[in-house]
XYZ file of C-alpha atoms in Angstrom:
531
model
C 102.105 116.908 131.256
C 103.932 113.762 132.301
C 107.151 112.845 134.091
C 108.986 112.772 130.763
C 108.025 116.179 129.376
C 106.852 118.230 132.366
C 105.436 121.761 132.222
C 105.961 123.407 128.868
C 108.648 125.945 127.964
C 108.161 129.636 127.188
C 104.941 130.252 125.309
C 103.045 127.387 126.990
C 101.118 128.635 130.004
C 101.919 127.065 133.373
C 101.310 128.768 136.689
C 102.172 126.454 139.571
C 99.525 127.803 141.947
C 96.814 127.674 139.280
C 97.879 124.109 138.470
C 97.412 123.040 142.105
C 94.057 124.760 142.448
C 92.771 123.059 139.293
C 94.129 119.665 140.353
C 92.316 119.905 143.695
C 89.084 121.463 142.440
C 87.188 118.302 143.385
C 88.562 118.358 146.948
C 87.109 121.686 148.107
C 85.860 120.219 151.413
C 88.931 118.136 152.152
C 91.312 119.467 154.820
C 94.571 120.773 153.358
C 96.164 122.168 156.533
C 95.813 121.876 160.290
C 97.752 124.392 162.372
C 97.667 125.618 165.978
C 94.585 127.755 165.212
C 92.379 125.334 163.301
C 92.018 123.785 159.869
C 91.940 125.052 156.291
C 90.164 123.191 153.496
C 91.340 122.984 149.899
C 88.579 125.275 148.673
C 89.451 127.847 151.339
C 93.140 127.597 150.483
C 92.483 128.448 146.831
C 90.070 131.257 147.661
C 92.335 132.881 150.270
C 95.413 132.570 148.050
C 93.583 134.269 145.178
C 92.535 137.046 147.568
C 96.142 137.448 148.691
C 97.284 137.691 145.076
C 94.666 140.350 144.341
C 95.669 142.309 147.447
C 99.336 142.316 146.436
C 98.446 143.639 142.998
C 96.198 146.276 144.585
C 99.229 147.309 146.661
C 100.918 148.120 143.329
C 103.299 145.188 143.200
C 104.096 144.239 139.632
C 104.987 141.050 137.810
C 108.167 139.381 139.190
C 108.614 141.913 141.995
C 109.450 140.279 145.296
C 107.474 139.810 148.500
C 109.429 138.765 151.593
C 107.865 135.816 153.420
C 109.175 135.865 156.996
C 106.622 133.801 158.836
C 106.151 130.893 161.195
C 104.458 127.712 160.002
C 100.724 128.434 159.972
C 98.209 128.160 157.142
C 98.948 131.812 156.312
C 102.312 130.628 154.934
C 101.001 128.467 152.042
C 98.247 131.015 151.392
C 100.916 133.715 150.983
C 103.295 131.595 148.916
C 100.639 130.350 146.500
C 98.846 133.692 146.359
C 102.000 135.473 145.250
C 102.727 132.817 142.611
C 99.153 133.024 141.315
C 99.589 136.775 140.799
C 102.987 136.378 139.095
C 104.742 137.961 142.093
C 107.822 136.241 143.512
C 107.696 135.048 147.132
C 111.078 135.122 148.880
C 111.069 132.617 151.739
C 113.380 133.539 154.616
C 114.630 131.685 157.690
C 112.815 132.919 160.799
C 115.906 132.405 162.996
C 118.261 134.961 161.452
C 119.531 138.221 162.921
C 118.571 141.793 162.061
C 121.867 142.103 160.160
C 120.934 139.106 158.013
C 117.491 140.497 157.296
C 118.928 143.901 156.435
C 121.105 142.198 153.814
C 118.181 140.167 152.431
C 115.972 143.261 152.201
C 118.610 145.169 150.256
C 119.616 142.198 148.093
C 116.112 141.058 147.157
C 114.629 144.521 146.704
C 111.393 143.161 148.189
C 108.508 145.616 147.776
C 106.279 143.962 150.387
C 106.739 141.686 153.390
C 104.424 139.177 155.021
C 105.684 138.611 158.550
C 104.489 136.833 161.696
C 103.665 139.249 164.518
C 106.487 138.069 166.855
C 109.037 138.735 164.084
C 108.006 142.328 163.357
C 110.503 143.863 165.838
C 113.548 142.179 164.293
C 112.375 143.111 160.779
C 111.858 146.715 161.899
C 115.389 146.697 163.312
C 116.681 145.416 159.981
C 114.815 148.150 158.123
C 116.492 150.787 160.288
C 119.977 149.616 159.262
C 119.921 150.697 155.658
C 117.948 151.460 152.515
C 115.158 149.085 151.548
C 112.307 149.005 149.053
C 109.524 147.851 151.393
C 106.291 149.668 150.710
C 103.722 147.343 152.299
C 103.887 145.269 155.476
C 101.333 142.526 156.189
C 101.350 141.030 159.688
C 100.124 137.491 160.283
C 98.702 136.587 163.666
C 97.000 139.867 164.571
C 94.292 142.084 163.080
C 95.579 145.207 164.863
C 99.326 145.411 164.203
C 101.298 148.348 165.503
C 102.322 150.636 162.608
C 105.963 150.294 161.539
C 107.801 153.446 160.498
C 109.203 153.693 156.979
C 106.364 151.814 155.238
C 104.612 154.195 152.781
C 101.869 151.676 151.969
C 101.150 151.043 155.636
C 101.042 148.112 158.033
C 98.087 145.734 157.606
C 96.654 142.805 159.510
C 96.636 139.637 157.402
C 92.856 139.108 157.481
C 92.132 142.777 156.770
C 94.551 142.684 153.825
C 92.807 139.636 152.344
C 89.309 141.019 152.837
C 89.974 144.288 150.993
C 88.886 143.002 147.593
C 87.562 140.106 145.509
C 89.691 137.031 144.721
C 91.887 137.341 141.651
C 89.898 135.882 138.760
C 92.788 134.794 136.513
C 96.290 133.620 137.251
C 99.231 135.511 135.814
C 100.245 134.039 132.480
C 103.513 132.405 133.376
C 105.276 129.396 131.884
C 107.256 126.572 133.412
C 110.503 128.498 132.996
C 109.179 131.754 134.493
C 110.808 132.870 137.742
C 108.569 131.556 140.510
C 110.154 131.967 143.937
C 113.426 132.394 145.810
C 114.936 130.505 148.715
C 117.941 131.871 150.553
C 120.866 129.493 150.973
C 123.944 130.202 153.076
C 127.269 130.332 151.282
C 130.908 129.937 152.263
C 131.214 133.653 152.959
C 128.349 133.464 155.429
C 126.178 135.757 153.291
C 122.938 134.062 152.164
C 122.462 133.407 148.453
C 119.171 134.160 146.715
C 118.459 130.852 144.964
C 116.009 131.422 142.108
C 113.548 128.681 141.107
C 111.002 128.584 138.296
C 107.311 127.617 138.328
C 108.055 124.115 137.008
C 110.497 123.097 139.760
C 107.854 122.158 142.404
C 105.984 120.079 139.845
C 109.137 118.124 139.063
C 110.091 117.294 142.662
C 106.554 116.057 143.365
C 106.521 113.873 140.253
C 110.023 112.465 140.721
C 110.238 112.093 144.511
C 106.999 112.871 146.361
C 104.803 110.446 144.454
C 107.086 107.549 143.439
C 109.606 107.459 146.327
C 107.457 108.532 149.276
C 104.418 106.928 147.702
C 102.373 109.834 149.007
C 98.638 109.428 148.610
C 95.430 111.334 149.291
C 94.720 109.712 152.662
C 98.152 110.614 154.096
C 98.619 113.143 156.889
C 102.033 114.806 156.612
C 104.012 116.466 159.383
C 107.397 118.108 158.809
C 109.656 119.201 161.652
C 111.660 121.056 158.996
C 110.003 124.428 158.512
C 108.437 125.705 155.302
C 111.232 128.231 154.693
C 113.631 125.310 154.117
C 113.565 123.668 150.686
C 113.167 120.322 152.483
C 110.203 121.504 154.551
C 108.593 123.290 151.603
C 108.440 120.049 149.651
C 107.274 118.012 152.642
C 104.411 120.298 153.659
C 103.398 121.969 150.403
C 104.637 120.559 147.096
C 104.074 116.869 147.886
C 100.803 116.816 149.858
C 99.087 119.352 147.602
C 100.113 117.306 144.543
C 97.965 114.364 145.715
C 95.307 116.030 147.881
C 96.800 114.954 151.213
C 96.613 116.871 154.510
C 99.476 118.553 156.391
C 100.025 119.448 160.028
C 101.822 122.769 160.586
C 103.572 123.734 163.812
C 104.682 127.290 164.551
C 106.800 126.432 167.591
C 110.256 124.869 167.648
C 110.282 121.123 166.893
C 111.285 119.943 170.364
C 110.694 116.251 171.096
C 107.646 117.001 173.251
C 106.152 119.324 170.606
C 106.603 116.652 167.937
C 105.191 113.915 170.164
C 102.022 115.952 170.817
C 101.351 116.092 167.079
C 102.231 112.430 166.576
C 99.712 111.284 169.171
C 97.120 114.035 168.634
C 97.021 114.577 164.853
C 98.274 111.049 164.048
C 100.378 111.851 160.938
C 101.264 108.947 158.664
C 104.374 110.611 157.187
C 106.970 112.450 159.267
C 109.930 114.454 157.984
C 112.849 115.328 160.233
C 116.619 115.612 160.533
C 119.082 113.295 162.313
C 119.520 115.694 165.227
C 115.788 115.585 165.834
C 115.591 111.811 165.630
C 118.460 111.477 168.109
C 116.787 113.895 170.523
C 113.461 112.083 170.305
C 115.006 108.675 170.916
C 116.739 110.069 174.021
C 113.557 111.680 175.358
C 111.708 110.089 178.306
C 108.451 111.104 176.604
C 109.015 108.884 173.535
C 105.588 107.441 172.620
C 104.993 103.734 172.313
C 104.555 102.203 168.875
C 100.813 101.794 169.299
C 100.349 105.501 170.112
C 101.375 106.697 166.643
C 100.180 106.117 163.075
C 103.504 106.545 161.266
C 103.899 104.467 158.112
C 107.097 106.114 156.838
C 109.637 108.696 158.006
C 112.147 110.761 156.056
C 115.488 112.222 157.124
C 117.585 114.886 155.404
C 119.720 117.922 156.214
C 122.745 115.861 157.231
C 123.711 112.188 157.010
C 121.629 109.885 159.230
C 123.855 107.720 161.434
C 123.141 104.007 161.076
C 122.555 103.482 164.793
C 119.861 106.167 165.007
C 117.951 104.785 162.019
C 118.100 101.229 163.323
C 116.990 102.220 166.848
C 114.056 104.206 165.480
C 112.879 101.329 163.301
C 113.185 98.841 166.177
C 111.024 101.042 168.380
C 108.321 102.114 165.915
C 108.499 99.415 163.238
C 108.762 102.265 160.748
C 111.578 102.901 158.284
C 113.446 106.188 158.061
C 114.522 106.815 154.473
C 117.631 108.972 154.512
C 118.229 111.236 151.522
C 120.149 114.284 150.394
C 118.772 117.309 148.619
C 119.755 120.944 148.383
C 118.275 124.395 148.029
C 119.774 124.480 144.534
C 117.982 121.258 143.474
C 114.905 122.126 145.578
C 114.524 118.701 147.171
C 115.926 115.182 147.451
C 117.757 113.661 144.488
C 119.585 110.779 146.207
C 117.644 108.580 148.616
C 116.940 105.266 150.256
C 113.615 103.674 149.297
C 110.826 102.169 151.399
C 111.589 98.474 151.678
C 115.156 99.061 150.487
C 116.839 100.996 153.278
C 120.547 100.604 153.910
C 121.188 102.578 157.060
C 124.548 104.319 156.932
C 124.108 105.149 153.234
C 122.130 107.842 151.415
C 120.719 105.255 149.028
C 120.605 105.501 145.252
C 119.758 108.262 142.736
C 116.109 109.252 142.498
C 114.892 108.315 138.965
C 114.910 111.433 136.822
C 118.198 112.664 138.340
C 121.735 111.775 137.292
C 124.571 111.651 139.811
C 128.250 111.998 138.999
C 131.248 111.683 141.322
C 134.349 113.526 140.105
C 137.903 114.024 141.282
C 139.638 117.401 141.568
C 140.311 117.336 137.804
C 136.677 116.690 136.903
C 137.235 113.027 136.029
C 134.850 110.249 137.179
C 135.997 108.335 140.258
C 135.669 104.548 140.487
C 133.479 102.742 143.007
C 134.857 102.888 146.524
C 136.686 106.196 146.067
C 135.518 109.585 147.299
C 134.567 112.261 144.780
C 132.747 115.565 144.524
C 129.019 115.110 143.997
C 127.398 116.621 140.886
C 123.692 116.391 140.010
C 121.722 116.817 136.809
C 117.949 117.072 136.904
C 114.929 119.207 135.938
C 114.417 120.899 139.320
C 117.735 122.745 139.322
C 117.638 126.419 140.245
C 118.150 129.031 137.563
C 120.886 131.008 139.352
C 121.898 132.872 142.461
C 120.399 136.346 142.209
C 122.986 139.021 141.406
C 125.872 136.634 142.038
C 127.289 135.573 138.706
C 130.574 134.274 140.114
C 128.996 131.815 142.526
C 126.331 130.906 139.961
C 129.040 129.895 137.489
C 130.859 127.884 140.166
C 127.705 125.935 141.056
C 125.606 125.672 137.873
C 127.902 124.188 135.257
C 125.978 123.511 132.068
C 123.313 120.930 132.914
C 125.127 119.975 136.113
C 124.922 121.377 139.635
C 127.924 121.131 141.947
C 126.657 120.125 145.394
C 129.733 120.883 147.478
C 129.454 117.419 149.081
C 131.823 114.489 148.884
C 130.512 110.944 148.428
C 131.614 107.425 147.595
C 129.598 104.792 145.717
C 129.721 101.057 146.353
C 129.478 98.291 143.780
C 125.701 98.043 144.297
C 125.191 101.722 143.462
C 124.572 102.966 147.028
C 126.140 106.283 148.004
C 127.796 107.115 151.325
C 128.419 110.639 152.586
C 132.069 111.619 153.123
C 131.808 115.269 154.178
C 131.676 118.738 152.678
C 133.987 119.748 149.880
C 134.989 122.884 151.757
C 135.144 123.917 155.384
C 131.445 124.647 155.693
C 129.731 122.854 158.546
C 126.192 121.540 158.618
C 124.805 121.690 162.129
C 121.204 120.584 162.788
C 120.641 120.601 159.040
C 121.785 124.203 158.551
C 125.064 125.434 157.116
C 127.469 127.287 159.359
C 130.391 129.297 158.005
C 133.522 128.901 160.189
C 134.689 132.317 159.045
C 131.532 134.017 160.300
C 131.735 132.402 163.746
C 135.457 133.044 164.037
C 135.018 136.681 163.091
C 132.403 137.020 165.809
C 134.500 135.317 168.494
C 137.456 137.618 167.923
C 135.205 140.581 168.609
C 135.194 139.533 172.264
C 137.700 141.429 174.343
C 139.336 138.256 175.663
C 139.892 136.520 172.293
C 142.994 136.851 170.161
C 142.290 134.200 167.507
C 139.738 131.488 166.844
C 139.095 128.581 164.494
C 135.938 126.489 164.080
C 135.644 122.877 162.930
C 133.013 120.154 163.009
C 133.341 117.150 165.312
C 131.086 114.097 165.646
C 129.224 113.510 168.889
C 128.327 110.128 170.391
C 125.468 109.761 167.877
C 127.664 110.525 164.878
C 126.084 113.960 164.369
C 128.166 117.016 163.532
C 128.672 119.591 166.266
C 130.758 122.749 166.017
C 133.869 123.175 168.142
C 135.880 126.361 168.447
C 139.585 126.538 169.262
C 140.320 129.839 170.949
C 143.591 131.629 171.656
C 143.181 134.152 174.468
C 144.842 137.504 174.813
C 147.639 137.864 177.323
C 146.441 138.092 180.865
C 143.138 136.265 180.271
C 142.565 132.889 181.891
C 140.498 130.051 180.396
C 137.689 128.351 182.275
C 134.097 127.154 182.129
C 132.734 130.606 182.929
C 134.573 132.159 179.982
C 133.463 129.310 177.702
C 129.814 129.983 178.573
C 130.362 133.711 178.127
C 131.798 133.232 174.632
C 128.935 130.953 173.611
C 126.437 133.545 174.804
C 128.414 136.251 172.995
C 128.034 134.424 169.671
C 124.354 133.611 170.267
C 123.593 137.293 170.749
C 125.205 138.244 167.422
C 124.447 135.357 165.081
C 121.570 132.996 164.388
C 121.222 130.604 167.374
C 122.328 127.451 165.540
C 125.721 128.998 164.742
C 127.186 129.183 168.251
C 130.029 126.697 169.022
C 128.776 123.746 171.068
C 132.254 123.205 172.501
C 135.215 125.513 173.059
C 138.815 124.499 173.705
C 141.407 127.071 174.737
C 144.821 126.517 173.147
C 148.114 128.384 173.050
C 148.266 128.821 169.264
C 146.519 127.780 166.077
C 148.241 125.735 163.368
C 148.917 127.908 160.320
C 150.611 127.862 156.960
C 153.731 129.895 156.227
C 151.494 132.649 154.904
C 149.415 132.739 158.088
C 146.313 130.802 156.970
C 144.685 128.637 159.626
C 145.045 124.919 158.924
C 141.688 123.575 160.064
C 142.502 120.126 158.769
C 145.206 119.862 161.434
C 142.632 120.642 164.094
C 140.350 117.972 162.652
C 143.228 115.492 162.649
C 143.939 116.375 166.273
C 140.343 115.591 167.203
C 140.392 112.249 165.423
C 143.636 111.258 167.146
C 142.473 112.286 170.599
C 141.922 109.333 172.980
């Protein structure tokens, strides 16, 4: 295989997990992962993953059936992901911050036969299971050897270590090819319902060859640390696809990536590569605990999830003497396809196309736009997803021949550098995660005091997007700070935490069209014109 041909098509065997294990066969004693519990060497990773694959098959899962992976970032996560792939079973990675309603939908939509879940997340998964029919037969709990049994699981509830120890490691990988379905990642859509984005076994190989090795320059002696979690496409590349492609080590962190939590790893584990999002960089720069340059070993940092404001990138580099290369990727393309380069960073831009990917900017009629004008961003490259599972309409809207519609708007300057101009629709991206205005608005109007609501994105003092809700109250209800806090809490209790509105403004009426549709662009214009 090489970066021109890649893994072979149908008929030519390629199993991504088996490929990694073979590539790292000479590194059995080298540390692959360090988490809050200890370290895991490359030889142990391969052996435990093969045991996990054998255990899933012994639990009567069959080729291309799904296993839900709802787990915090520990070494059990890559063991589970690679073990399922090795056995030809499809891991379905899920955000650990969703609600029981979201998980109930994912369970029904994916038809997952088994679930591997971190112990603290078992209650919310059990609540999701109680809301409707599901296909779960086996539940494996990471983080405890004596999990409490969960009702409605015919195959039983198992501790992770007990599940692995039940049999011998799987001797042979499933015979898959590069185009075989490998894994799913769930991506939020404009309706608020997550989309099951289906990737093949070859996709991780491609993103490592096209971005991890040549752009990041990742090498065997690197120590990687990603604030973005493994269930994100961004985090999955940072902490699994890229380091395992070159025999590097990765630091995993189960807790939230607060500034102090990140700083402890920077100064304790001394990573050389760090991967974060603009919100995180802004929070760290504002923290009184920010380490001095000589306390860290960073050689390069990466930013994605939303556009990195120029001022944040420049301040970070001044303090640490380390560049932050801003890039854009997507769940549909698996990782970054447009990026700044080490030694060639233009803060305020998203850089240039990653070699191996083609970028096209088009107007509303599908025609190319000239330099300096804003267009819709389309991408063509070998890591594109196959489809959205059981969603032909949205698959056809996004995957158009060889091209993938990103839903982002960009402009390109005469030097070929691209600058972000916003989303093509009303979707917001807050802290690197999409938020559907419709979902938040529908939740707000469930409150007894709210008549109508509209959500938009506004930029804060760092140039980062924050959600703001405009709320019309019912007659007899008075606005105030107490009600604002109550509404924010109301949304937090019903939706994933990142979806609550950071600001709320009470207004008399919302701008609408003659047919009654809310005109969010008028609210955005109002914000821009405000003194």
